[in-house]
PDB file of C-alpha atoms in Angstrom:
ATOM      1  CA  MET S   1      27.296   7.324   5.576  1.00 68.00           C
ATOM      2  CA  ALA S   2      30.399   6.444   3.533  1.00 79.00           C
ATOM      3  CA  GLU S   3      28.275   5.862   0.406  1.00 82.00           C
ATOM      4  CA  LEU S   4      26.584   9.246   0.805  1.00 81.00           C
ATOM      5  CA  GLU S   5      29.990  10.906   1.217  1.00 84.00           C
ATOM      6  CA  LYS S   6      31.060   9.294  -2.089  1.00 88.00           C
ATOM      7  CA  VAL S   7      28.020  10.740  -3.858  1.00 84.00           C
ATOM      8  CA  LEU S   8      28.661  14.172  -2.327  1.00 86.00           C
ATOM      9  CA  ASP S   9      32.287  13.961  -3.518  1.00 89.00           C
ATOM     10  CA  ALA S  10      31.397  12.748  -7.022  1.00 92.00           C
ATOM     11  CA  PHE S  11      28.695  15.306  -7.849  1.00 93.00           C
ATOM     12  CA  PRO S  12      31.071  18.322  -7.964  1.00 92.00           C
ATOM     13  CA  ARG S  13      33.567  16.369 -10.072  1.00 93.00           C
ATOM     14  CA  LEU S  14      30.824  15.551 -12.582  1.00 94.00           C
ATOM     15  CA  THR S  15      29.019  18.904 -12.634  1.00 94.00           C
ATOM     16  CA  GLY S  16      31.374  21.573 -11.315  1.00 93.00           C
ATOM     17  CA  LEU S  17      28.843  22.424  -8.573  1.00 95.00           C
ATOM     18  CA  PRO S  18      29.669  22.162  -4.885  1.00 91.00           C
ATOM     19  CA  VAL S  19      27.076  20.137  -2.984  1.00 92.00           C
ATOM     20  CA  ILE S  20      26.309  20.161   0.733  1.00 90.00           C
ATOM     21  CA  TRP S  21      23.836  18.545   3.110  1.00 88.00           C
ATOM     22  CA  LYS S  22      22.591  20.782   5.905  1.00 89.00           C
ATOM     23  CA  SER S  23      20.549  20.134   9.016  1.00 86.00           C
ATOM     24  CA  VAL S  24      18.183  23.060   9.436  1.00 84.00           C
ATOM     25  CA  ARG S  25      15.944  24.777  11.952  1.00 60.00           C
ATOM     26  CA  ASN S  26      19.010  25.685  14.050  1.00 52.00           C
ATOM     27  CA  LYS S  27      19.831  22.028  14.642  1.00 55.00           C
ATOM     28  CA  GLY S  28      23.462  22.552  13.630  1.00 52.00           C
ATOM     29  CA  SER S  29      25.457  20.159  11.469  1.00 50.00           C
ATOM     30  CA  GLU S  30      24.855  16.993  13.473  1.00 56.00           C
ATOM     31  CA  CYS S  31      24.010  14.953  10.381  1.00 65.00           C
ATOM     32  CA  GLY S  32      27.286  13.021  10.756  1.00 71.00           C
ATOM     33  CA  LEU S  33      28.936  14.135   7.508  1.00 73.00           C
ATOM     34  CA  ASN S  34      32.358  15.743   7.137  1.00 72.00           C
ATOM     35  CA  LEU S  35      32.279  19.529   7.547  1.00 71.00           C
ATOM     36  CA  SER S  36      33.178  19.945   3.862  1.00 71.00           C
ATOM     37  CA  HIS S  37      29.794  18.362   3.096  1.00 69.00           C
ATOM     38  CA  THR S  38      27.811  20.525   5.523  1.00 76.00           C
ATOM     39  CA  LEU S  39      29.134  24.080   5.013  1.00 78.00           C
ATOM     40  CA  HIS S  40      29.230  26.377   1.985  1.00 79.00           C
ATOM     41  CA  CYS S  41      33.039  26.459   1.647  1.00 80.00           C
ATOM     42  CA  ASN S  42      33.413  27.991  -1.832  1.00 89.00           C
ATOM     43  CA  ALA S  43      35.163  31.356  -2.174  1.00 91.00           C
ATOM     44  CA  PHE S  44      31.987  33.333  -2.961  1.00 92.00           C
ATOM     45  CA  CYS S  45      30.136  32.087   0.126  1.00 91.00           C
ATOM     46  CA  GLN S  46      33.181  32.482   2.350  1.00 92.00           C
ATOM     47  CA  LYS S  47      33.480  36.133   1.290  1.00 93.00           C
ATOM     48  CA  VAL S  48      29.778  36.735   1.988  1.00 93.00           C
ATOM     49  CA  LYS S  49      30.134  35.110   5.422  1.00 93.00           C
ATOM     50  CA  SER S  50      33.299  37.062   6.267  1.00 94.00           C
ATOM     51  CA  THR S  51      31.187  39.757   7.933  1.00 93.00           C
ATOM     52  CA  ALA S  52      28.925  39.249  10.938  1.00 95.00           C
ATOM     53  CA  GLU S  53      25.960  40.584   8.951  1.00 94.00           C
ATOM     54  CA  GLY S  54      26.650  38.241   6.028  1.00 92.00           C
ATOM     55  CA  LEU S  55      27.049  35.235   8.316  1.00 93.00           C
ATOM     56  CA  ARG S  56      23.772  36.038  10.109  1.00 95.00           C
ATOM     57  CA  ALA S  57      21.933  36.452   6.799  1.00 94.00           C
ATOM     58  CA  CYS S  58      23.298  33.173   5.456  1.00 92.00           C
ATOM     59  CA  SER S  59      22.468  31.251   8.616  1.00 90.00           C
ATOM     60  CA  ARG S  60      18.937  32.663   8.793  1.00 93.00           C
ATOM     61  CA  HIS S  61      18.332  31.984   5.097  1.00 93.00           C
ATOM     62  CA  ASP S  62      19.470  28.352   5.280  1.00 91.00           C
ATOM     63  CA  THR S  63      18.091  27.331   8.678  1.00 88.00           C
ATOM     64  CA  VAL S  64      14.892  29.387   9.040  1.00 90.00           C
ATOM     65  CA  LEU S  65      13.614  30.908   5.788  1.00 93.00           C
ATOM     66  CA  LEU S  66      14.273  28.018   3.408  1.00 94.00           C
ATOM     67  CA  PRO S  67      12.760  25.300   5.624  1.00 93.00           C
ATOM     68  CA  ALA S  68       9.587  27.368   6.023  1.00 93.00           C
ATOM     69  CA  TYR S  69       9.477  28.026   2.277  1.00 95.00           C
ATOM     70  CA  PHE S  70       9.894  24.349   1.410  1.00 95.00           C
ATOM     71  CA  GLU S  71       7.289  23.229   3.917  1.00 93.00           C
ATOM     72  CA  GLU S  72       4.824  25.225   1.808  1.00 94.00           C
ATOM     73  CA  ARG S  73       6.199  24.138  -1.579  1.00 93.00           C
ATOM     74  CA  GLN S  74       7.005  20.478  -0.753  1.00 91.00           C
ATOM     75  CA  LYS S  75       9.349  20.053  -3.728  1.00 94.00           C
ATOM     76  CA  PRO S  76      12.908  20.834  -4.851  1.00 96.00           C
ATOM     77  CA  GLU S  77      13.566  24.147  -6.583  1.00 97.00           C
ATOM     78  CA  ILE S  78      16.197  26.280  -8.212  1.00 97.00           C
ATOM     79  CA  CYS S  79      16.457  29.304  -5.912  1.00 95.00           C
ATOM     80  CA  ARG S  80      18.295  32.593  -5.681  1.00 93.00           C
ATOM     81  CA  CYS S  81      19.998  32.805  -2.299  1.00 91.00           C
ATOM     82  CA  HIS S  82      20.099  35.874  -0.076  1.00 90.00           C
ATOM     83  CA  ALA S  83      23.498  36.842  -1.535  1.00 90.00           C
ATOM     84  CA  GLY S  84      22.153  36.902  -5.098  1.00 89.00           C
ATOM     85  CA  VAL S  85      23.469  33.660  -6.597  1.00 93.00           C
ATOM     86  CA  MET S  86      21.565  30.578  -7.712  1.00 95.00           C
ATOM     87  CA  GLU S  87      21.478  27.203  -6.006  1.00 96.00           C
ATOM     88  CA  ILE S  88      19.568  23.970  -6.374  1.00 98.00           C
ATOM     89  CA  VAL S  89      17.807  23.084  -3.131  1.00 97.00           C
ATOM     90  CA  VAL S  90      16.304  19.672  -2.370  1.00 96.00           C
ATOM     91  CA  PRO S  91      14.342  19.559   0.906  1.00 95.00           C
ATOM     92  CA  ILE S  92      14.298  16.435   3.095  1.00 92.00           C
ATOM     93  CA  PHE S  93      11.214  15.956   5.259  1.00 90.00           C
ATOM     94  CA  ARG S  94      10.404  13.979   8.394  1.00 86.00           C
ATOM     95  CA  ASN S  95       6.800  14.009   9.613  1.00 85.00           C
ATOM     96  CA  HIS S  96       5.985  16.751   7.075  1.00 84.00           C
ATOM     97  CA  GLU S  97       8.625  19.073   8.565  1.00 89.00           C
ATOM     98  CA  CYS S  98      11.679  20.145   6.587  1.00 92.00           C
ATOM     99  CA  GLN S  99      14.609  18.792   8.603  1.00 90.00           C
ATOM    100  CA  GLU S 100      17.486  18.918   6.132  1.00 91.00           C
ATOM    101  CA  LEU S 101      18.392  20.528   2.830  1.00 93.00           C
ATOM    102  CA  LEU S 102      20.670  19.369   0.045  1.00 93.00           C
ATOM    103  CA  PHE S 103      22.243  22.312  -1.801  1.00 94.00           C
ATOM    104  CA  ALA S 104      24.051  22.280  -5.148  1.00 96.00           C
ATOM    105  CA  GLY S 105      25.764  25.519  -6.049  1.00 95.00           C
ATOM    106  CA  PRO S 106      26.268  28.379  -6.015  1.00 96.00           C
ATOM    107  CA  PHE S 107      26.132  29.075  -9.732  1.00 96.00           C
ATOM    108  CA  ARG S 108      25.016  31.832 -12.058  1.00 93.00           C
ATOM    109  CA  LEU S 109      22.514  31.541 -14.856  1.00 93.00           C
ATOM    110  CA  THR S 110      23.680  31.736 -18.463  1.00 93.00           C
ATOM    111  CA  GLY S 111      23.778  35.328 -19.618  1.00 85.00           C
ATOM    112  CA  GLU S 112      23.416  36.716 -16.118  1.00 81.00           C
ATOM    113  CA  SER S 113      25.804  39.627 -15.693  1.00 73.00           C
ATOM    114  CA  ALA S 114      24.423  41.296 -12.587  1.00 66.00           C
ATOM    115  CA  SER S 115      26.639  41.001  -9.551  1.00 67.00           C
ATOM    116  CA  PRO S 116      25.598  41.060  -5.903  1.00 72.00           C
ATOM    117  CA  GLY S 117      28.182  43.760  -5.112  1.00 77.00           C
ATOM    118  CA  ALA S 118      31.431  45.275  -6.352  1.00 77.00           C
ATOM    119  CA  GLU S 119      33.650  43.370  -3.913  1.00 83.00           C
ATOM    120  CA  LEU S 120      31.980  40.112  -4.996  1.00 88.00           C
ATOM    121  CA  THR S 121      32.161  40.712  -8.776  1.00 87.00           C
ATOM    122  CA  PRO S 122      35.310  38.628  -9.455  1.00 89.00           C
ATOM    123  CA  LEU S 123      34.006  35.767  -7.297  1.00 92.00           C
ATOM    124  CA  PHE S 124      30.581  35.966  -8.941  1.00 90.00           C
ATOM    125  CA  ALA S 125      32.188  35.843 -12.407  1.00 89.00           C
ATOM    126  CA  SER S 126      34.171  32.735 -11.432  1.00 91.00           C
ATOM    127  CA  LEU S 127      31.074  30.733 -10.429  1.00 93.00           C
ATOM    128  CA  PRO S 128      29.936  27.911 -12.704  1.00 94.00           C
ATOM    129  CA  GLU S 129      27.419  29.031 -15.311  1.00 95.00           C
ATOM    130  CA  LEU S 130      24.332  26.918 -16.058  1.00 96.00           C
ATOM    131  CA  ASP S 131      21.216  27.414 -18.109  1.00 95.00           C
ATOM    132  CA  ARG S 132      17.876  26.669 -16.444  1.00 95.00           C
ATOM    133  CA  LYS S 133      17.455  23.380 -18.327  1.00 97.00           C
ATOM    134  CA  GLN S 134      20.803  22.055 -17.138  1.00 97.00           C
ATOM    135  CA  ALA S 135      20.129  23.195 -13.562  1.00 97.00           C
ATOM    136  CA  ALA S 136      16.715  21.491 -13.674  1.00 97.00           C
ATOM    137  CA  GLU S 137      18.322  18.237 -14.847  1.00 97.00           C
ATOM    138  CA  TYR S 138      20.798  18.352 -11.948  1.00 97.00           C
ATOM    139  CA  MET S 139      17.935  19.087  -9.556  1.00 97.00           C
ATOM    140  CA  ASP S 140      15.920  16.131 -10.870  1.00 96.00           C
ATOM    141  CA  PHE S 141      18.956  13.856 -10.496  1.00 94.00           C
ATOM    142  CA  LEU S 142      19.581  14.878  -6.887  1.00 94.00           C
ATOM    143  CA  ALA S 143      15.901  14.633  -6.006  1.00 94.00           C
ATOM    144  CA  ALA S 144      15.718  11.133  -7.513  1.00 93.00           C
ATOM    145  CA  LEU S 145      18.608  10.039  -5.276  1.00 88.00           C
ATOM    146  CA  LEU S 146      16.874  11.255  -2.128  1.00 82.00           C
ATOM    147  CA  LEU S 147      13.136  11.127  -2.532  1.00 65.00           C
ATOM    148  CA  PRO S 148      11.137   7.896  -2.162  1.00 64.00           C
TER     149      PRO S 148
END
């Protein structure tokens, strides 16, 4: 577990993207990692989750909708989250069921100026900016670390 924590600490230093590992399907964060590696703790996500509605939407997106989506797709993807920002998502399967997700982000795409809401505009503008090629390279790197 200590080696995984080192990787999860190093990735943001190298890329500027927060990275977390989440148990899904309402299984909580029992994966054994520090909370900083299991919760979206960046300012944008914290603001979104500061309301009961935002917290519910985030929880449902990460623990119900994404696992079902990735069970159909069976591969990592660059996704737009429910709050309107981009994230790299690498699914982790056991017995063909998505059990955990590795997230890198949030970020915004190069040239993207749309904001998910007026109160989020300054936080959106402060997110790292990546082009799709760069995001795909980060996704491939993370997937290579995790997939057999």
